[in-house]
Tab-separated table of C-alpha atoms in Angstrom:
chain	number	residue	atom	x	y	z
A	1	MET	CA	-126.942	171.105	-3.079
A	2	GLY	CA	-125.922	171.926	-6.667
A	3	LEU	CA	-123.846	169.500	-8.638
A	4	PHE	CA	-120.493	170.248	-10.205
A	5	ARG	CA	-117.521	168.398	-11.613
A	6	THR	CA	-113.871	168.443	-10.640
A	7	THR	CA	-110.637	166.708	-11.528
A	8	ILE	CA	-109.484	164.137	-9.013
A	9	GLU	CA	-106.246	162.201	-8.875
A	10	ILE	CA	-106.120	158.517	-8.040
A	11	GLY	CA	-102.939	156.853	-6.853
A	12	SER	CA	-101.615	153.540	-5.745
A	13	LEU	CA	-101.028	153.165	-2.012
A	14	GLU	CA	-97.650	151.574	-2.760
A	15	ALA	CA	-94.613	153.697	-1.885
A	16	GLY	CA	-93.795	155.827	-4.919
A	17	GLY	CA	-96.924	154.517	-6.595
A	18	ALA	CA	-98.180	155.885	-9.887
A	19	ARG	CA	-100.999	158.430	-10.088
A	20	HIS	CA	-103.628	159.152	-12.704
A	21	ALA	CA	-105.762	162.283	-13.191
A	22	VAL	CA	-109.482	161.632	-13.597
A	23	PRO	CA	-111.179	164.716	-15.083
A	24	ASP	CA	-114.880	165.506	-14.806
A	25	ALA	CA	-115.663	163.488	-11.680
A	26	LEU	CA	-119.101	164.477	-10.420
A	27	VAL	CA	-118.953	165.697	-6.813
A	28	ASP	CA	-121.817	163.703	-5.308
A	29	THR	CA	-122.587	163.996	-1.599
A	30	GLY	CA	-125.363	161.458	-2.178
A	31	SER	CA	-122.816	158.788	-3.110
A	32	GLU	CA	-120.974	157.084	-0.278
A	33	TYR	CA	-117.921	156.022	-2.301
A	34	THR	CA	-115.746	157.369	-5.107
A	35	TRP	CA	-116.290	155.629	-8.470
A	36	VAL	CA	-113.267	155.394	-10.782
A	37	PRO	CA	-113.082	153.701	-14.194
A	38	ARG	CA	-111.919	150.111	-13.807
A	39	HIS	CA	-109.217	150.537	-16.458
A	40	VAL	CA	-107.640	153.434	-14.501
A	41	LEU	CA	-107.478	151.402	-11.288
A	42	GLU	CA	-106.092	148.362	-13.084
A	43	GLU	CA	-103.447	150.463	-14.892
A	44	LEU	CA	-102.311	151.699	-11.464
A	45	GLY	CA	-102.066	148.133	-10.171
A	46	ILE	CA	-104.940	148.614	-7.730
A	47	THR	CA	-106.630	145.285	-7.089
A	48	ALA	CA	-110.232	144.523	-6.243
A	49	ARG	CA	-110.559	143.331	-2.643
A	50	ARG	CA	-114.223	142.347	-2.548
A	51	LYS	CA	-117.617	142.848	-4.148
A	52	GLN	CA	-120.123	145.371	-2.821
A	53	ALA	CA	-123.847	145.699	-3.546
A	54	PHE	CA	-125.195	149.160	-4.413
A	55	VAL	CA	-128.580	150.763	-5.041
A	56	VAL	CA	-128.269	153.492	-7.678
A	57	ALA	CA	-130.371	156.648	-8.045
A	58	ASP	CA	-132.951	155.010	-10.329
A	59	GLY	CA	-133.500	152.209	-7.803
A	60	ARG	CA	-131.548	149.478	-9.614
A	61	ARG	CA	-129.351	147.164	-7.578
A	62	LEU	CA	-125.917	146.284	-8.864
A	63	GLU	CA	-122.678	144.786	-7.650
A	64	ARG	CA	-119.212	146.237	-8.194
A	65	ASP	CA	-115.660	145.462	-7.123
A	66	ILE	CA	-114.066	147.757	-4.552
A	67	GLY	CA	-110.435	148.302	-3.597
A	68	TYR	CA	-108.156	150.804	-1.879
A	69	ALA	CA	-106.502	153.843	-3.449
A	70	LEU	CA	-105.155	157.272	-2.659
A	71	VAL	CA	-107.756	159.911	-3.612
A	72	ARG	CA	-106.633	163.514	-4.155
A	73	ALA	CA	-108.793	166.619	-4.712
A	74	ALA	CA	-108.511	170.343	-3.980
A	75	GLY	CA	-104.904	170.036	-2.837
A	76	THR	CA	-105.405	167.318	-0.239
A	77	GLU	CA	-105.459	163.525	-0.252
A	78	ALA	CA	-106.523	160.499	1.756
A	79	PRO	CA	-106.500	156.715	1.378
A	80	ASP	CA	-109.995	155.419	0.717
A	81	LEU	CA	-112.232	152.717	-0.685
A	82	VAL	CA	-112.901	153.147	-4.400
A	83	VAL	CA	-115.429	151.461	-6.661
A	84	PHE	CA	-114.276	149.856	-9.921
A	85	ALA	CA	-116.709	151.654	-12.252
A	86	GLU	CA	-117.786	149.752	-15.354
A	87	PRO	CA	-118.566	151.314	-18.759
A	88	GLY	CA	-121.773	153.333	-18.416
A	89	ASP	CA	-121.276	154.024	-14.692
A	90	MET	CA	-120.904	157.627	-13.568
A	91	ILE	CA	-117.498	158.769	-12.324
A	92	LEU	CA	-118.107	160.145	-8.831
A	93	LEU	CA	-116.261	161.768	-5.949
A	94	GLY	CA	-118.220	160.481	-2.965
A	95	VAL	CA	-118.767	161.759	0.545
A	96	HIS	CA	-116.535	159.134	2.180
A	97	SER	CA	-113.540	160.529	0.268
A	98	LEU	CA	-114.595	164.119	0.974
A	99	GLU	CA	-114.782	163.429	4.705
A	100	GLY	CA	-111.447	161.600	4.639
A	101	MET	CA	-109.837	164.662	3.043
A	102	ASN	CA	-111.738	166.975	5.441
A	103	LEU	CA	-113.385	168.763	2.516
A	104	THR	CA	-116.908	170.062	2.140
A	105	VAL	CA	-118.919	171.445	-0.764
A	106	ASP	CA	-119.447	175.181	-1.230
A	107	PRO	CA	-122.677	175.084	-3.276
A	108	VAL	CA	-122.548	178.778	-4.199
A	109	ARG	CA	-119.013	178.729	-5.586
A	110	LYS	CA	-119.369	175.112	-6.753
A	111	ALA	CA	-116.043	174.299	-5.172
A	112	LEU	CA	-114.448	171.986	-2.642
A	113	VAL	CA	-113.296	173.839	0.461
A	114	PRO	CA	-111.669	172.859	3.783
A	115	ALA	CA	-114.269	171.698	6.292
A	116	GLY	CA	-112.439	173.229	9.249
A	117	PRO	CA	-111.402	171.632	12.518
A	118	VAL	CA	-112.390	168.006	12.962
A	119	ILE	CA	-114.687	167.340	15.910
A	120	ALA	CA	-113.175	164.917	18.404
A	121	ALA	CA	-114.197	163.620	21.804
A	122	VAL	CA	-111.080	163.525	23.934
A	123	THR	CA	-110.814	162.528	27.561
A	124	ALA	CA	-107.722	162.825	29.690
A	125	TRP	CA	-105.844	159.621	30.362
A	126	ARG	CA	-105.080	159.429	34.039
A	127	GLY	CA	-102.882	156.345	34.049
A	128	ALA	CA	-102.995	153.546	36.593
A	129	ALA	CA	-104.505	154.381	39.958
């Protein structure tokens, strides 16, 4: 699908919370979560909530902290899980964040674009009989 990089913005979920630009995040539809340098998350006051095991592209297994942050890209934002990336880890914008922001990848233009209407299954509520 053609890889490219973009600048993302990470913010605290607290009201009026600080934000931090993260340049050169690799848009990676093969990565479930967004990986942000630990020091950025800690500077924003974002705390690790639990540990998560991962298998990386070369087959290695590793464990990283994850927490919650506001992720912004291509003019839209959504709250999401983020991985506390350690030195040497890639900085990634993952598919979970893309879906939360209703964005998709345009591989020709190497850009993030709106995904269009969200599919929903809706049934009419008929109330009590």
